[in-house]
């Protein structure tokens, strides 16, 4: 059983929003980087891909807290219209961030099958056959 999170007062809304916005920005950058490697996964090594998977899996574990904090503020606090708008934006941002993290994990799991270590463990024949299949599929 996990302990109850340390819920923040509404005065920390700007801090929490900044944290979530920063994580969203970082997730978008990470996804773009992985997407660029999709056509050449051999430029990645197992350690890098595993680190991405571990890091973003850990981040995803915080999603329920990020989802519940704005709800708690809405239930327990008399909010200004500006705070209500920011909470709505934050809820949307958390939802988008969760999807971005899920997309990163999906892509990283795809890329881990083509890392440099995976390529080096294959015979020349296997590498050539895969290249031929890819080449014939591109036509």
Short mmCIF file of C-alpha atoms in Angstrom, two decimals:
data_model
loop_
_atom_site.label_atom_id
_atom_site.label_comp_id
_atom_site.label_asym_id
_atom_site.label_seq_id
_atom_site.Cartn_x
_atom_site.Cartn_y
_atom_site.Cartn_z
CA UNK A 1 0.00 0.00 0.00
CA UNK A 2 1.42 3.34 -1.07
CA UNK A 3 1.39 6.26 1.37
CA UNK A 4 -0.94 9.16 0.69
CA UNK A 5 0.80 11.80 -1.47
CA UNK A 6 1.78 15.11 0.06
CA UNK A 7 -1.01 17.21 -1.48
CA UNK A 8 -0.02 20.77 -2.23
CA UNK A 9 -1.90 23.96 -1.29
CA UNK A 10 -3.43 25.99 -4.11
CA UNK A 11 -0.66 28.55 -3.59
CA UNK A 12 1.66 26.01 -5.24
CA UNK A 13 -0.40 25.92 -8.43
CA UNK A 14 2.23 27.88 -10.42
CA UNK A 15 4.99 25.54 -9.21
CA UNK A 16 3.05 22.38 -10.06
CA UNK A 17 2.01 23.83 -13.43
CA UNK A 18 5.63 24.68 -14.20
CA UNK A 19 6.73 21.15 -13.32
CA UNK A 20 4.09 19.55 -15.53
CA UNK A 21 4.75 21.96 -18.40
CA UNK A 22 8.47 21.18 -18.15
CA UNK A 23 7.84 17.46 -18.21
CA UNK A 24 5.62 17.87 -21.25
CA UNK A 25 8.28 19.85 -23.07
CA UNK A 26 10.95 17.28 -22.21
CA UNK A 27 8.68 14.42 -23.30
CA UNK A 28 8.02 16.08 -26.65
CA UNK A 29 11.76 16.55 -27.21
CA UNK A 30 12.45 12.93 -26.25
CA UNK A 31 9.74 11.65 -28.57
CA UNK A 32 11.12 13.73 -31.45
CA UNK A 33 14.61 12.35 -30.79
CA UNK A 34 13.37 8.76 -30.76
CA UNK A 35 11.26 9.35 -33.85
CA UNK A 36 14.37 10.58 -35.67
CA UNK A 37 16.08 7.29 -34.76
CA UNK A 38 13.19 5.15 -35.98
CA UNK A 39 14.67 4.68 -39.45
CA UNK A 40 18.10 3.94 -38.00
CA UNK A 41 17.66 2.31 -34.59
CA UNK A 42 21.18 0.89 -34.80
CA UNK A 43 22.49 4.31 -33.74
CA UNK A 44 21.10 3.57 -30.28
CA UNK A 45 22.54 1.19 -27.74
CA UNK A 46 20.69 -1.04 -25.29
CA UNK A 47 21.68 1.05 -22.27
CA UNK A 48 20.26 4.25 -23.76
CA UNK A 49 16.97 2.67 -24.78
CA UNK A 50 16.63 0.87 -21.45
CA UNK A 51 17.33 4.12 -19.59
CA UNK A 52 14.55 5.86 -21.57
CA UNK A 53 12.13 3.03 -20.82
CA UNK A 54 13.01 3.01 -17.11
CA UNK A 55 12.83 6.80 -16.79
CA UNK A 56 9.50 7.24 -18.54
CA UNK A 57 7.96 4.22 -16.81
CA UNK A 58 8.86 5.86 -13.49
CA UNK A 59 7.40 9.17 -14.67
CA UNK A 60 4.16 7.49 -15.65
CA UNK A 61 3.81 6.23 -12.08
CA UNK A 62 3.29 9.87 -11.01
CA UNK A 63 0.42 10.43 -13.46
CA UNK A 64 -2.32 9.58 -10.94
CA UNK A 65 -0.95 12.19 -8.53
CA UNK A 66 -0.81 14.82 -11.27
CA UNK A 67 -4.39 13.92 -12.19
CA UNK A 68 -5.72 14.01 -8.63
CA UNK A 69 -4.06 17.21 -7.42
CA UNK A 70 -6.18 19.57 -9.59
CA UNK A 71 -9.34 17.64 -8.64
CA UNK A 72 -8.50 18.05 -4.95
CA UNK A 73 -7.99 21.78 -5.43
CA UNK A 74 -11.33 22.08 -7.20
CA UNK A 75 -13.12 20.18 -4.44
CA UNK A 76 -11.52 21.85 -1.44
CA UNK A 77 -10.89 25.42 -2.46
CA UNK A 78 -12.85 28.50 -3.45
CA UNK A 79 -11.07 29.24 -6.71
CA UNK A 80 -10.82 32.38 -8.75
CA UNK A 81 -11.80 32.17 -12.41
CA UNK A 82 -8.10 32.44 -13.35
CA UNK A 83 -7.28 29.49 -11.08
CA UNK A 84 -10.17 27.48 -12.52
CA UNK A 85 -8.90 28.16 -16.05
CA UNK A 86 -5.37 27.18 -15.08
CA UNK A 87 -6.59 23.97 -13.47
CA UNK A 88 -8.51 23.09 -16.64
CA UNK A 89 -5.40 23.79 -18.73
CA UNK A 90 -3.34 21.72 -16.33
CA UNK A 91 -5.73 18.77 -16.53
CA UNK A 92 -5.51 18.88 -20.33
CA UNK A 93 -1.72 19.15 -20.12
CA UNK A 94 -1.51 16.11 -17.84
CA UNK A 95 -3.64 14.12 -20.25
CA UNK A 96 -1.43 15.11 -23.19
CA UNK A 97 1.71 14.39 -21.15
CA UNK A 98 0.47 10.90 -20.27
CA UNK A 99 -0.14 10.21 -23.95
CA UNK A 100 3.30 11.55 -24.86
CA UNK A 101 4.96 9.31 -22.25
CA UNK A 102 2.97 6.31 -23.49
CA UNK A 103 4.06 7.11 -27.06
CA UNK A 104 7.70 7.36 -25.92
CA UNK A 105 7.49 3.97 -24.22
CA UNK A 106 5.87 2.37 -27.28
CA UNK A 107 8.51 3.81 -29.59
CA UNK A 108 11.40 2.93 -27.26
CA UNK A 109 10.17 -0.66 -27.04
CA UNK A 110 10.05 -0.78 -30.83
CA UNK A 111 13.55 0.69 -31.15
CA UNK A 112 15.11 -1.68 -28.62
CA UNK A 113 14.75 -4.47 -31.18
CA UNK A 114 17.18 -2.72 -33.55
CA UNK A 115 19.91 -1.34 -31.29
CA UNK A 116 23.56 -1.67 -32.22
CA UNK A 117 23.93 -4.64 -29.85
CA UNK A 118 21.01 -6.42 -31.51
CA UNK A 119 22.49 -5.76 -34.96
CA UNK A 120 25.95 -6.97 -33.95
CA UNK A 121 24.51 -10.20 -32.57
CA UNK A 122 23.06 -11.10 -35.98
CA UNK A 123 24.88 -12.93 -38.73
CA UNK A 124 25.73 -11.13 -41.96
CA UNK A 125 23.09 -13.27 -43.66
CA UNK A 126 20.36 -12.12 -41.22
CA UNK A 127 21.33 -8.48 -41.64
CA UNK A 128 21.36 -8.82 -45.42
CA UNK A 129 18.01 -10.59 -45.47
CA UNK A 130 16.41 -7.89 -43.31
CA UNK A 131 17.84 -5.18 -45.57
CA UNK A 132 16.49 -6.96 -48.63
CA UNK A 133 13.03 -7.28 -47.06
CA UNK A 134 13.03 -3.63 -46.17
CA UNK A 135 14.25 -2.62 -49.61
CA UNK A 136 11.62 -4.74 -51.39
CA UNK A 137 8.91 -3.40 -49.06
CA UNK A 138 9.84 0.19 -49.90
CA UNK A 139 9.15 -0.35 -53.58
#
